[in-house]
Short mmCIF file of C-alpha atoms in Angstrom, two decimals:
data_model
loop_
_atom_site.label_atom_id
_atom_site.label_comp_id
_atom_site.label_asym_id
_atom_site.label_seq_id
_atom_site.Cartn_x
_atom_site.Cartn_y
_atom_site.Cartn_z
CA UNK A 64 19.40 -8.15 51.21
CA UNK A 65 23.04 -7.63 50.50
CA UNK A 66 23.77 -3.97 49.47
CA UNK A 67 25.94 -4.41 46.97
CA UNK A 68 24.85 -7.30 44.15
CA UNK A 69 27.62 -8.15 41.51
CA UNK A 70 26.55 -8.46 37.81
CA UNK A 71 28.56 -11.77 36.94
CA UNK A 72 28.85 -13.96 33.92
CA UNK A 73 26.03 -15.63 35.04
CA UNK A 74 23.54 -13.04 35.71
CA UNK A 75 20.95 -15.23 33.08
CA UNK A 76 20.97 -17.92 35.25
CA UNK A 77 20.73 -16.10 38.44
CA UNK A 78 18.18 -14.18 37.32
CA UNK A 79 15.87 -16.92 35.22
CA UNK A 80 16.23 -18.73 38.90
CA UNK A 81 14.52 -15.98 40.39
CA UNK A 82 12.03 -15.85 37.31
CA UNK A 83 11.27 -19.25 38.56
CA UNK A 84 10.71 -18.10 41.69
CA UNK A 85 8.43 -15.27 40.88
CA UNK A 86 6.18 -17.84 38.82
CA UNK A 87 5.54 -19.76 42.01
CA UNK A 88 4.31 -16.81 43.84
CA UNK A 89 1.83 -16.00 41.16
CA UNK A 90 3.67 -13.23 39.07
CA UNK A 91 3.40 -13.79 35.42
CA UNK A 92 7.32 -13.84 34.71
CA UNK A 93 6.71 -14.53 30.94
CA UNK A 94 9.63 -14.85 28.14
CA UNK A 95 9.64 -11.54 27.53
CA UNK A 96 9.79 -9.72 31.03
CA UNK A 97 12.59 -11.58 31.40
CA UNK A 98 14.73 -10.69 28.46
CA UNK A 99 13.03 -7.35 28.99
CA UNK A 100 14.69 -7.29 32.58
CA UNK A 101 17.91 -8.74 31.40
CA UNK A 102 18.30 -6.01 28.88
CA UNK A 103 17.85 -3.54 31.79
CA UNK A 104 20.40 -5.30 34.11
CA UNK A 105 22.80 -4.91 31.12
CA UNK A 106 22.51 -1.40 30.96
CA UNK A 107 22.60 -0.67 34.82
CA UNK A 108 25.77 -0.74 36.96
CA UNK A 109 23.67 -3.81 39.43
CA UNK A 110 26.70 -3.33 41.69
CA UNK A 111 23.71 -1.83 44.20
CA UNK A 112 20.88 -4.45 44.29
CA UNK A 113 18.59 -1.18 44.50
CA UNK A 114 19.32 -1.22 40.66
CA UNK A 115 18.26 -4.99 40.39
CA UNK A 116 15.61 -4.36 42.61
CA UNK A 117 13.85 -1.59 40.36
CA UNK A 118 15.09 -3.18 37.11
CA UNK A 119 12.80 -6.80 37.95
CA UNK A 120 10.21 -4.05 39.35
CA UNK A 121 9.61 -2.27 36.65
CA UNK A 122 9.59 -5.33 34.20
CA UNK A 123 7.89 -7.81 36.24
CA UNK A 124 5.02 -6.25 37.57
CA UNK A 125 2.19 -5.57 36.14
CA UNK A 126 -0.14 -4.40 38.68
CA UNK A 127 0.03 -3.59 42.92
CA UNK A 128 -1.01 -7.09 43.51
CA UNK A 129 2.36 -8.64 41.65
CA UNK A 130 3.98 -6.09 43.65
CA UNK A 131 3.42 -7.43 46.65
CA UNK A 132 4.31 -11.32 44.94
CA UNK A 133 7.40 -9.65 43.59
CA UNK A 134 8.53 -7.91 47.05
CA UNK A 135 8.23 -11.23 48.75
CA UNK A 136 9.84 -13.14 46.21
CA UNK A 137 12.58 -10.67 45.81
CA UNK A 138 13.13 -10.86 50.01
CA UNK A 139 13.15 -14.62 49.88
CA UNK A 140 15.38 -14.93 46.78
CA UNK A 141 17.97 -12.59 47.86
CA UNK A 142 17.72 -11.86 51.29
CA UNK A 143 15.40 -10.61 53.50
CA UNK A 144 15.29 -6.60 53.05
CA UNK A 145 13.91 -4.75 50.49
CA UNK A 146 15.68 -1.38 48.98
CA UNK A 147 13.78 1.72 50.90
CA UNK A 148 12.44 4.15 48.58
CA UNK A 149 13.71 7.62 49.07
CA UNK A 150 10.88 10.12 51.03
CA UNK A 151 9.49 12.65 48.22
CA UNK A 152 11.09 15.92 49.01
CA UNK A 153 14.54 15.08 50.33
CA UNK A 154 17.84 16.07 48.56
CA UNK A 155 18.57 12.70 46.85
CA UNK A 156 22.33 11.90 48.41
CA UNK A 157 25.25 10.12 46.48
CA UNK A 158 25.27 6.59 46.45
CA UNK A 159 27.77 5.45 49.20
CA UNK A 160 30.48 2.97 47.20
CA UNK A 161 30.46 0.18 49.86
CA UNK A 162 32.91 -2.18 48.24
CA UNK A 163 34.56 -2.53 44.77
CA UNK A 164 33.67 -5.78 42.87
CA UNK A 165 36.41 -6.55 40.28
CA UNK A 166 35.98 -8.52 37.46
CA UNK A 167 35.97 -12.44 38.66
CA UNK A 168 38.77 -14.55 37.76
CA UNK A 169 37.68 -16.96 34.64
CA UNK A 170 39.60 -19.68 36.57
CA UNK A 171 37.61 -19.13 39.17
CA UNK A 172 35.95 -22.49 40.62
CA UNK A 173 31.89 -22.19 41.01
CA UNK A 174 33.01 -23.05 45.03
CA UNK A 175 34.83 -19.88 45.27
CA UNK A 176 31.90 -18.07 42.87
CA UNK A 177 29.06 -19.00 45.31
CA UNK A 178 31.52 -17.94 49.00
CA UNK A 179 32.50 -14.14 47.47
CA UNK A 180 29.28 -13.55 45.78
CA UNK A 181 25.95 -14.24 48.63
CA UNK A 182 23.68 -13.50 46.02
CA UNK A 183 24.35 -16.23 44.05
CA UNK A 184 25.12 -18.28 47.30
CA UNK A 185 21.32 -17.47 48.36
CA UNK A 186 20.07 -18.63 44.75
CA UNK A 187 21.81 -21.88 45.31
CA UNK A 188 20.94 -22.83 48.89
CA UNK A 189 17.24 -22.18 48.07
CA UNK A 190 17.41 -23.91 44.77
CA UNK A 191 18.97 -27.09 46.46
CA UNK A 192 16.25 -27.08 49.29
CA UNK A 193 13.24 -26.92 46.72
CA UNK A 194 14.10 -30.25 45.67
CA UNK A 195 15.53 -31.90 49.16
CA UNK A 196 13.09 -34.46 50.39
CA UNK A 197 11.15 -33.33 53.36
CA UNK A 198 12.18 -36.47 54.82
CA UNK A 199 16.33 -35.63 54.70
CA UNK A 200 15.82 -32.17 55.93
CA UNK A 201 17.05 -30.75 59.12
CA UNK A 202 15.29 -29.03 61.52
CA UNK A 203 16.90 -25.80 59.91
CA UNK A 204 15.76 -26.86 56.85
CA UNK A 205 12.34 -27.33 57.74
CA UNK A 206 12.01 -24.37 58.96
CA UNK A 207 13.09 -22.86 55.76
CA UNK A 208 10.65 -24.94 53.70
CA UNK A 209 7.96 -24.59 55.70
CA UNK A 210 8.12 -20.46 55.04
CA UNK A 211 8.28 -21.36 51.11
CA UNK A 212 5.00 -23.42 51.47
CA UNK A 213 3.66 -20.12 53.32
CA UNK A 214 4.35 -18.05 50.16
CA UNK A 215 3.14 -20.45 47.47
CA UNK A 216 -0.07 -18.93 45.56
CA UNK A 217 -1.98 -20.81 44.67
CA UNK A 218 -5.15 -19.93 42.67
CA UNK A 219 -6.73 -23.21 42.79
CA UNK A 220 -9.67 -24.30 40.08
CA UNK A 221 -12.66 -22.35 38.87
CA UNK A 222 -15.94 -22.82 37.10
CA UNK A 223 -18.12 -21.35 34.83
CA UNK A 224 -21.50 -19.93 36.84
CA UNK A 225 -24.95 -19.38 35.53
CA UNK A 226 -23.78 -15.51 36.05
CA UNK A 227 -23.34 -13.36 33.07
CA UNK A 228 -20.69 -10.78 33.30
CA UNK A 229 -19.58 -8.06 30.52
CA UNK A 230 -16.52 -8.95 28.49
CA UNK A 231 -15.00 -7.75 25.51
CA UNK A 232 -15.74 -11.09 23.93
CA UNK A 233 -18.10 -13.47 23.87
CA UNK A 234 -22.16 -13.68 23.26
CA UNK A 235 -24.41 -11.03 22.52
CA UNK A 236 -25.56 -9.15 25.56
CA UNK A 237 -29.20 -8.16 24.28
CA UNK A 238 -30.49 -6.06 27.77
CA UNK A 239 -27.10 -4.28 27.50
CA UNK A 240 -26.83 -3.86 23.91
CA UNK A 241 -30.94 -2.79 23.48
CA UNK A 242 -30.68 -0.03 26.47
CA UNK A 243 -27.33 1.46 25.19
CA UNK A 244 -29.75 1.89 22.30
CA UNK A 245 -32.37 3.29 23.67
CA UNK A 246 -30.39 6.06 25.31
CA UNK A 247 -29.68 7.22 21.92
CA UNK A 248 -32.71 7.06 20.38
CA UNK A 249 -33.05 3.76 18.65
CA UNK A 250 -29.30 3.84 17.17
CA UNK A 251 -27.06 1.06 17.11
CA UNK A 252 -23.75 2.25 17.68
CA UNK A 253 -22.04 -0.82 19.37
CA UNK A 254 -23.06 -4.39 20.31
CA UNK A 255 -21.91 -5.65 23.82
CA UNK A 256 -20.43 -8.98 24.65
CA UNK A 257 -20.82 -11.09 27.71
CA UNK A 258 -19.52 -14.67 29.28
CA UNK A 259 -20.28 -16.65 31.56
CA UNK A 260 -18.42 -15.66 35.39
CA UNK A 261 -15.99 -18.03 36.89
CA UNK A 262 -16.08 -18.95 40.62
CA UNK A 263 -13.88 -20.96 42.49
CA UNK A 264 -14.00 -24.86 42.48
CA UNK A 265 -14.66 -26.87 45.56
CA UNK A 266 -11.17 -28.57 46.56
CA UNK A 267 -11.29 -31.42 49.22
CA UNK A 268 -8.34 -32.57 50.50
CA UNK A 269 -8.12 -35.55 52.15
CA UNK A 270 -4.64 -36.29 53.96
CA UNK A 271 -3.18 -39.20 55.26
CA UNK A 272 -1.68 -38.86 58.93
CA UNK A 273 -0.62 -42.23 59.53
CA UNK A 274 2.72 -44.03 60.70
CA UNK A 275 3.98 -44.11 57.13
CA UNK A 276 3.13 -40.33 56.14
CA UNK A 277 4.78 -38.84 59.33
CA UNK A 278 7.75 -37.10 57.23
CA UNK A 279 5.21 -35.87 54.66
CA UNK A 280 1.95 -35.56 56.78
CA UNK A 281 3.28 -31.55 58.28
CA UNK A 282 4.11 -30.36 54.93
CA UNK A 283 0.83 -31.56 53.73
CA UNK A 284 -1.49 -29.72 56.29
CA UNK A 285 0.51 -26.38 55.59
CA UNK A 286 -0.12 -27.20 52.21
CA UNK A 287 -3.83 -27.39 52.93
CA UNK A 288 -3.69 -24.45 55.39
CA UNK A 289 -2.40 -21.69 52.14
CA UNK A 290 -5.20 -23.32 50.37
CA UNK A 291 -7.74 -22.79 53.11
CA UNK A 292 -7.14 -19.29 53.87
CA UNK A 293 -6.76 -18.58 50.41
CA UNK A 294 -9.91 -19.97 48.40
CA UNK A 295 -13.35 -19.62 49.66
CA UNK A 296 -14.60 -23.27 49.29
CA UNK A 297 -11.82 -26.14 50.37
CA UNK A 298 -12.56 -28.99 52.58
CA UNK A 299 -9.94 -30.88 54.59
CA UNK A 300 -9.79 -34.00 56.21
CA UNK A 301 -7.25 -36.56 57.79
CA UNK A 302 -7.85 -39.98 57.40
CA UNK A 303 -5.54 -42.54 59.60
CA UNK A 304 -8.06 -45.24 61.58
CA UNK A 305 -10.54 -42.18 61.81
CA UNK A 306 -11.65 -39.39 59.88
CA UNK A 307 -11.69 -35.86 61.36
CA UNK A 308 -12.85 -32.50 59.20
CA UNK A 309 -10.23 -29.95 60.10
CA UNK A 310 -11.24 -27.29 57.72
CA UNK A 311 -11.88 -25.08 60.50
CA UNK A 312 -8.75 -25.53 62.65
CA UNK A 313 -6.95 -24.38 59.57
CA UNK A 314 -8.70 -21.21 58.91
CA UNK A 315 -6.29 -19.71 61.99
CA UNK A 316 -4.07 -17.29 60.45
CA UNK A 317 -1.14 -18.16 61.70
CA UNK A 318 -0.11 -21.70 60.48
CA UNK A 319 1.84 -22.88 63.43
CA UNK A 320 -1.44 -22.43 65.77
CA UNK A 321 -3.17 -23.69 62.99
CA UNK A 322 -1.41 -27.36 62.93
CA UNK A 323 -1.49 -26.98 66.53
CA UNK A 324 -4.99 -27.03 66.56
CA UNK A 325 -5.26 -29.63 64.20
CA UNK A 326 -3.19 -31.78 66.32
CA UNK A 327 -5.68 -31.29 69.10
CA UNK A 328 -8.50 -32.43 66.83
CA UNK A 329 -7.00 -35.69 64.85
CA UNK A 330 -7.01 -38.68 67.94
CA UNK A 331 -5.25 -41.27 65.40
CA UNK A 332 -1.82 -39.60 64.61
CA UNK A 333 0.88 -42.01 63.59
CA UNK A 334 -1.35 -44.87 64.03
CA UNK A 335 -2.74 -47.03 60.87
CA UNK A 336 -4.50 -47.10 57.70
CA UNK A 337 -7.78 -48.33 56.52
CA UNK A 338 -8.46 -46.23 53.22
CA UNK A 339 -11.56 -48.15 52.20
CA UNK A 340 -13.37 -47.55 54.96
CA UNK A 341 -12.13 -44.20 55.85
CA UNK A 342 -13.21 -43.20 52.48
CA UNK A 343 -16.21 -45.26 52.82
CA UNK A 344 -17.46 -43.27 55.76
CA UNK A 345 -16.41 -39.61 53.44
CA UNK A 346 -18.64 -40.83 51.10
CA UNK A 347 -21.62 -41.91 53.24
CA UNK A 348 -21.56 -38.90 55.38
CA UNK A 349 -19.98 -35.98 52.50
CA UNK A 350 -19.34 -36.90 49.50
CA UNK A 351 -22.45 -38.84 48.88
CA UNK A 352 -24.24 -35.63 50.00
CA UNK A 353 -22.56 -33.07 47.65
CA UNK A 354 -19.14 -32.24 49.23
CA UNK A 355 -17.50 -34.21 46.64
CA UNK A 356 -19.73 -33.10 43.94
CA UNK A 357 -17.68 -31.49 40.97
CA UNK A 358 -14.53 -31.01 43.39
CA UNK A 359 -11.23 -31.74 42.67
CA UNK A 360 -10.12 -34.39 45.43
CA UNK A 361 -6.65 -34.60 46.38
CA UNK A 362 -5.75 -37.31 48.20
CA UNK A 363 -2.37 -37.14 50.23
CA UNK A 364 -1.24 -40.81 50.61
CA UNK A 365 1.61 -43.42 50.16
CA UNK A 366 -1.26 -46.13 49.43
CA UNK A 367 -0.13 -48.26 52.12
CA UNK A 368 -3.55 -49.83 53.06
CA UNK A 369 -4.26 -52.21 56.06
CA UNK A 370 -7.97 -52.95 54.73
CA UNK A 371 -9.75 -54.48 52.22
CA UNK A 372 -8.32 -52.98 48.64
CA UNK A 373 -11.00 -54.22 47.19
CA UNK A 374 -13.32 -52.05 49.26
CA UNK A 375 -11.01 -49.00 48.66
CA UNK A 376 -11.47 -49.92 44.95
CA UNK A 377 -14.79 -49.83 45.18
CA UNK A 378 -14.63 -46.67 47.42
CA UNK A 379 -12.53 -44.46 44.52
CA UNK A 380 -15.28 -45.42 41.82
CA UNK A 381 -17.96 -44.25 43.48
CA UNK A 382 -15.58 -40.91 43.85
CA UNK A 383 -14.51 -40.82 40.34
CA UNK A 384 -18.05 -40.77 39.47
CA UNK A 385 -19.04 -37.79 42.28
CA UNK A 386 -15.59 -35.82 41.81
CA UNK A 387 -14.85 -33.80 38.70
CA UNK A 388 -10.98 -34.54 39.73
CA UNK A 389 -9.52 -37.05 41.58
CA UNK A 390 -5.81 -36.15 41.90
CA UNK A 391 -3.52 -38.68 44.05
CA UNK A 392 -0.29 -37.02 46.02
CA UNK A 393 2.07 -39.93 46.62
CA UNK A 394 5.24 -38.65 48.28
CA UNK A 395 7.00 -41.40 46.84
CA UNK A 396 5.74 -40.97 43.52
CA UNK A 397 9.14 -38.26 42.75
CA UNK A 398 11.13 -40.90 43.94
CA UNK A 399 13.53 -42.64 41.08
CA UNK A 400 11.88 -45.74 39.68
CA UNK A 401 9.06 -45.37 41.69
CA UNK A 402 6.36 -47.91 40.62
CA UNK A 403 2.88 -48.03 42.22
CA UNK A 404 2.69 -51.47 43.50
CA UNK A 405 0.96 -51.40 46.98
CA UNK A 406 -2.54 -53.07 47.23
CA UNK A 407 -4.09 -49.78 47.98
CA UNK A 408 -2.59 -47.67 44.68
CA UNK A 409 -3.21 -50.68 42.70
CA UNK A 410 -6.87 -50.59 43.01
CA UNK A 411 -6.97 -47.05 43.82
CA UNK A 412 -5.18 -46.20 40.13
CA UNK A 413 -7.83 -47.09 38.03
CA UNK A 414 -9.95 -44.36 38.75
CA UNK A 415 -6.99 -41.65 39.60
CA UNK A 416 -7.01 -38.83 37.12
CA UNK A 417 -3.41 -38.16 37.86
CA UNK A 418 -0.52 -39.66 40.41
CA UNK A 419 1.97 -36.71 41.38
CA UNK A 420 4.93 -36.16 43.46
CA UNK A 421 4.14 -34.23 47.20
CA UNK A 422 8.20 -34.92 48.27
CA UNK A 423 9.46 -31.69 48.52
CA UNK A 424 8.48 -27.78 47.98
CA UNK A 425 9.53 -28.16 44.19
CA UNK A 426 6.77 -30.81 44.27
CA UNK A 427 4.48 -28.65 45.74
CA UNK A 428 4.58 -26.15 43.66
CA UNK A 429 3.69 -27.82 40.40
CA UNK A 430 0.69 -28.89 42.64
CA UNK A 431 -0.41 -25.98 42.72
CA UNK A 432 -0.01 -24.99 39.36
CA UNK A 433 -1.68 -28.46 38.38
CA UNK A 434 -4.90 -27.50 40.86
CA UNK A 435 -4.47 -23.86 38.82
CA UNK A 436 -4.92 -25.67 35.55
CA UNK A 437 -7.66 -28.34 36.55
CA UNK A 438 -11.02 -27.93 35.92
CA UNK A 439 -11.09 -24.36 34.71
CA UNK A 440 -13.85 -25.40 32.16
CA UNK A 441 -17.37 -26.69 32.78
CA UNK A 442 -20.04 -26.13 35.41
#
């Protein structure tokens, strides 16, 4: 991170960027932490970014987990070292004046603004690469955006469980409620509440690795891989002109020996599609048999079938009715005046409970806030 960080007339923007940024790491950067933190920054001299650091800090988080979300955030955001915390006991030092920022010239072009200040430079390049296509990246580039999927968080679904847990609201808990009483000799001095515990949703993901999908097929499976070592209960597959389970080549930590290993394991990459029966044979052998019961399915796919449609018609209803989700990533779906027209999304759409965009990270990331917001409801 750059030692010195200039407070500039844009310090809202900057700084509602990295808001942005915090949200997709799972930090609850609300409305008001952010005004809270720009009211900070406005009383701090942020020429040291161990002032901005503290300031977002002490705003932003609200327990040790979203510390963790925020440090990593902060390092990708801005740079990639953190401010060191000062050892309890030592004679706190003056703070070293690397370099005097004066006041930027009004005339000043935003060119010149992003070259003299890196901050806002960083902000920028990372803003512009969220939203490049995986497909127009360069190998630089992919690199990049392959460490932003490794940092998404994403909480994934959940459902309600027979399991009763205490709460401050809800129904009556009777056992609770009647023993607290008995403790004090028959007196009633407060009724407890109880609900209903969540637990995690199945999520099966079922990704397309043909010819077609190469550009998108990578950032899929990394996709997959945060999922998988994330959430306890996610199956993934890879359909092409065979369909391999790779759910446990991606529980490797590391997710370049992870895809690796996947790439062992999947005989048909880069080769065709036959949806229908691909998801014919899912269905016979998993779905039918209560993998795809009450999941959310995602399917990765550009819908380019070489089958039957009708038979991959016939395929999704039989999911619709097993899944309690069927979610379809199309990495063409972002695309300006995209329209599904394909023989396989045609007859795949009726029973799709929503198309999305699975282009770029941007794209990503309101996938996982979408697989966040699905199905939290229900058992």
């Amino acid at each position: 991170m750059p030692k010195e960080l200039v407070l500039v007339s844009d310090t809202t923007q900057t700084m509602v960027g990295f808001a942005r940024t915090l949200r997709a790491a799972g930090v609850e950067a609300s409305t008001d932490r952010v005004q809270a933190l720009l009211s900070a920054l406005s009383q701090l001299d942020v020429t040291y970014g161990r002032d901005a650091y503290w300031a977002g800090r002490l705003t932003m988080c609200a327990g040790p987990l979203d510390v963790e979300r925020y440090n990593a955030a902060f390092a990708a955001y801005f740079g990639n070292e953190l401010p060191r915390v000062a050892r309890v006991g030592l004679v706190p030092q003056q703070p070293k004046l690397i370099s005097v920022q004066t006041a930027p010239d009004q005339n000043m072009g935003e060119d010149e603004d992003l070259q003299s200040n890196p901050m806002l430079s960083k902000a920028s390049d990372i803003e512009l690469l969220r939203r490049k296509d995986f497909a127009a990246l360069s190998e630089a580039e992919r690199d990049e955006a392959r460490r932003l999927l490794a940092r998404l968080d994403v909480r994934g679904p959940s459902r309600r469980s027979l399991r009763w847990t205490p709460a401050p609201r809800g129904g009556v808990d009777a056992r609770r409620t009647v023993r607290a009483m008995l403790r004090r000799g028959g007196e009633i001095e407060e009724i407890y509440a109880r609900r209903h515990r969540p637990r995690p949703r199945r999520i099966v993901e079922l990704i397309d690795v043909s010819g077609s999908m190469e550009m998108y097929a990578d950032a899929h499976l990394r996709f997959a891989h945060v999922l998988t070592r994330r959430r306890p209960d996610v199956e993934v597959f890879t359909i092409g002109t065979r369909l391999t389970r790779v759910t446990r080549q991606l529980t490797v930590r590391d997710p370049d020996a992870a895809l690796r290993a996947v790439g062992t394991a999947v005989p048909d990459w880069s080769g065709g599609t036959r949806l229908g029966e691909l998801l014919k044979a899912f269905l016979d052998r998993w779905g039918q048999r209560g993998t795809a019961r009450g999941a959310v399915l995602v399917i990765a796919s550009d819908g380019w079938e070489r089958g039957d449609a009708t038979l991959l018609g016939e395929q999704m209803a039989r999911l619709h009715r097993l899944a309690h989700a069927v979610i379809w990533v199309n990495p063409h779906a972002g695309k300006e005046g995209y329209v599904p027209a394909t023989a396989g999304m045609t007859a795949a759409l009726p029973y799709i409970d929503a198309l999305v965009a699975g282009h770029n990270v941007a794209a990503f990331e309101a996938l996982a806030q979408r697989l966040s917001q699905e199905g939290n409801s229900g058992a």
